[in-house]
């Protein structure tokens, strides 16, 4: 029964992962920030978010992570929010919407938090998910997480970084959704044990990943 339950979760993850269960994206220029990927670059610590940015903290407690939402972003619960922009952004419309909602409900039950760019009132808005999850049967070593990332998002550009002093990776990617749309994404994942890792993932329409994404990634830490 345990293996069957895990298989169901995996199937739902892959479904979401036409986007990438935790998606990431591509093409950014090299910089000293972990927000910008650079193949083979030395590991670097994610800097703290700038003070006075007008943002609010998100996470803590059960989520296992902490980050700063930029001004204009807001926390949402996609499993209960009925607004069209939230449903569209989190893939809750169409024939796969109910399965996606099941996965998001499971993630929320495990402490995952969600937020969206509140300045976008329609269509596909920049949005994020962040929390901690199990690496499943293959575990959560840094190398295994990188392999999964590359398998889910072949366009991923992966850079070694550190989060709260722990080895991690940051990846950017471009991804095609099942509805035919394309997104740009950025993700950071950090192993916290042999079987568990924490993450933040931000996605937006292709070409629409906001500069605020770098601020969010820079503020990501373990709680």
GROMACS .gro file of C-alpha atoms in nm, residues 47-137:
model
   91
   47UNK     CA    1   2.271   3.651  -0.020
   48UNK     CA    2   2.000   3.780   0.207
   49UNK     CA    3   1.720   3.983   0.054
   50UNK     CA    4   1.780   4.357   0.066
   51UNK     CA    5   1.634   4.530   0.366
   52UNK     CA    6   1.362   4.784   0.301
   53UNK     CA    7   1.231   4.601  -0.006
   54UNK     CA    8   0.877   4.634   0.120
   55UNK     CA    9   0.822   4.259   0.111
   56UNK     CA   10   0.684   4.016   0.366
   57UNK     CA   11   0.828   3.692   0.498
   58UNK     CA   12   0.670   3.363   0.394
   59UNK     CA   13   0.723   3.015   0.533
   60UNK     CA   14   0.862   2.907   0.866
   61UNK     CA   15   0.725   2.638   1.094
   62UNK     CA   16   0.591   2.333   0.911
   63UNK     CA   17   0.711   2.455   0.570
   64UNK     CA   18   1.077   2.413   0.667
   65UNK     CA   19   1.179   2.713   0.459
   66UNK     CA   20   1.174   3.091   0.468
   67UNK     CA   21   1.173   3.352   0.191
   68UNK     CA   22   1.076   3.711   0.128
   69UNK     CA   23   0.785   3.801  -0.097
   70UNK     CA   24   0.852   4.122  -0.293
   71UNK     CA   25   0.610   4.409  -0.264
   72UNK     CA   26   0.298   4.329  -0.465
   73UNK     CA   27   0.325   3.951  -0.421
   74UNK     CA   28   0.081   3.770  -0.194
   75UNK     CA   29   0.043   3.424  -0.041
   76UNK     CA   30  -0.239   3.216  -0.189
   77UNK     CA   31  -0.395   2.876  -0.140
   78UNK     CA   32  -0.453   2.744  -0.494
   79UNK     CA   33  -0.664   2.458  -0.358
   80UNK     CA   34  -0.933   2.699  -0.233
   81UNK     CA   35  -0.877   3.025  -0.426
   82UNK     CA   36  -1.145   3.060  -0.694
   83UNK     CA   37  -0.988   3.348  -0.888
   84UNK     CA   38  -0.922   3.276  -1.256
   85UNK     CA   39  -0.562   3.400  -1.243
   86UNK     CA   40  -0.472   3.160  -0.960
   87UNK     CA   41  -0.641   2.867  -1.132
   88UNK     CA   42  -0.468   2.941  -1.462
   89UNK     CA   43  -0.126   2.998  -1.308
   90UNK     CA   44  -0.131   2.676  -1.105
   91UNK     CA   45  -0.277   2.460  -1.384
   92UNK     CA   46  -0.613   2.402  -1.220
   93UNK     CA   47  -0.814   2.440  -1.539
   94UNK     CA   48  -0.878   2.188  -1.814
   95UNK     CA   49  -0.901   1.811  -1.801
   96UNK     CA   50  -0.599   1.771  -1.572
   97UNK     CA   51  -0.708   2.037  -1.327
   98UNK     CA   52  -0.857   1.798  -1.072
   99UNK     CA   53  -0.544   1.581  -1.061
  100UNK     CA   54  -0.323   1.887  -1.027
  101UNK     CA   55  -0.541   2.007  -0.739
  102UNK     CA   56  -0.491   1.672  -0.563
  103UNK     CA   57  -0.115   1.710  -0.585
  104UNK     CA   58  -0.125   2.068  -0.461
  105UNK     CA   59  -0.345   1.958  -0.170
  106UNK     CA   60  -0.092   1.691  -0.074
  107UNK     CA   61   0.192   1.941  -0.098
  108UNK     CA   62   0.004   2.195   0.111
  109UNK     CA   63  -0.062   1.928   0.371
  110UNK     CA   64   0.314   1.877   0.395
  111UNK     CA   65   0.373   2.249   0.451
  112UNK     CA   66   0.436   2.376   0.098
  113UNK     CA   67   0.350   2.745   0.058
  114UNK     CA   68   0.232   2.925  -0.255
  115UNK     CA   69   0.240   3.289  -0.366
  116UNK     CA   70   0.159   3.492  -0.677
  117UNK     CA   71   0.236   3.831  -0.827
  118UNK     CA   72  -0.073   4.022  -0.720
  119UNK     CA   73  -0.022   4.291  -0.983
  120UNK     CA   74  -0.129   4.046  -1.255
  121UNK     CA   75  -0.506   4.014  -1.258
  122UNK     CA   76  -0.562   3.777  -1.549
  123UNK     CA   77  -0.397   3.503  -1.751
  124UNK     CA   78  -0.080   3.328  -1.635
  125UNK     CA   79   0.087   3.527  -1.355
  126UNK     CA   80   0.436   3.480  -1.210
  127UNK     CA   81   0.391   3.246  -0.913
  128UNK     CA   82   0.587   3.024  -0.677
  129UNK     CA   83   0.578   2.719  -0.458
  130UNK     CA   84   0.824   2.647  -0.178
  131UNK     CA   85   0.866   2.387   0.093
  132UNK     CA   86   1.026   2.049   0.158
  133UNK     CA   87   0.957   1.709   0.005
  134UNK     CA   88   1.073   1.348  -0.009
  135UNK     CA   89   1.322   1.237  -0.272
  136UNK     CA   90   1.129   0.913  -0.308
  137UNK     CA   91   1.290   0.580  -0.392
   0.00000   0.00000   0.00000
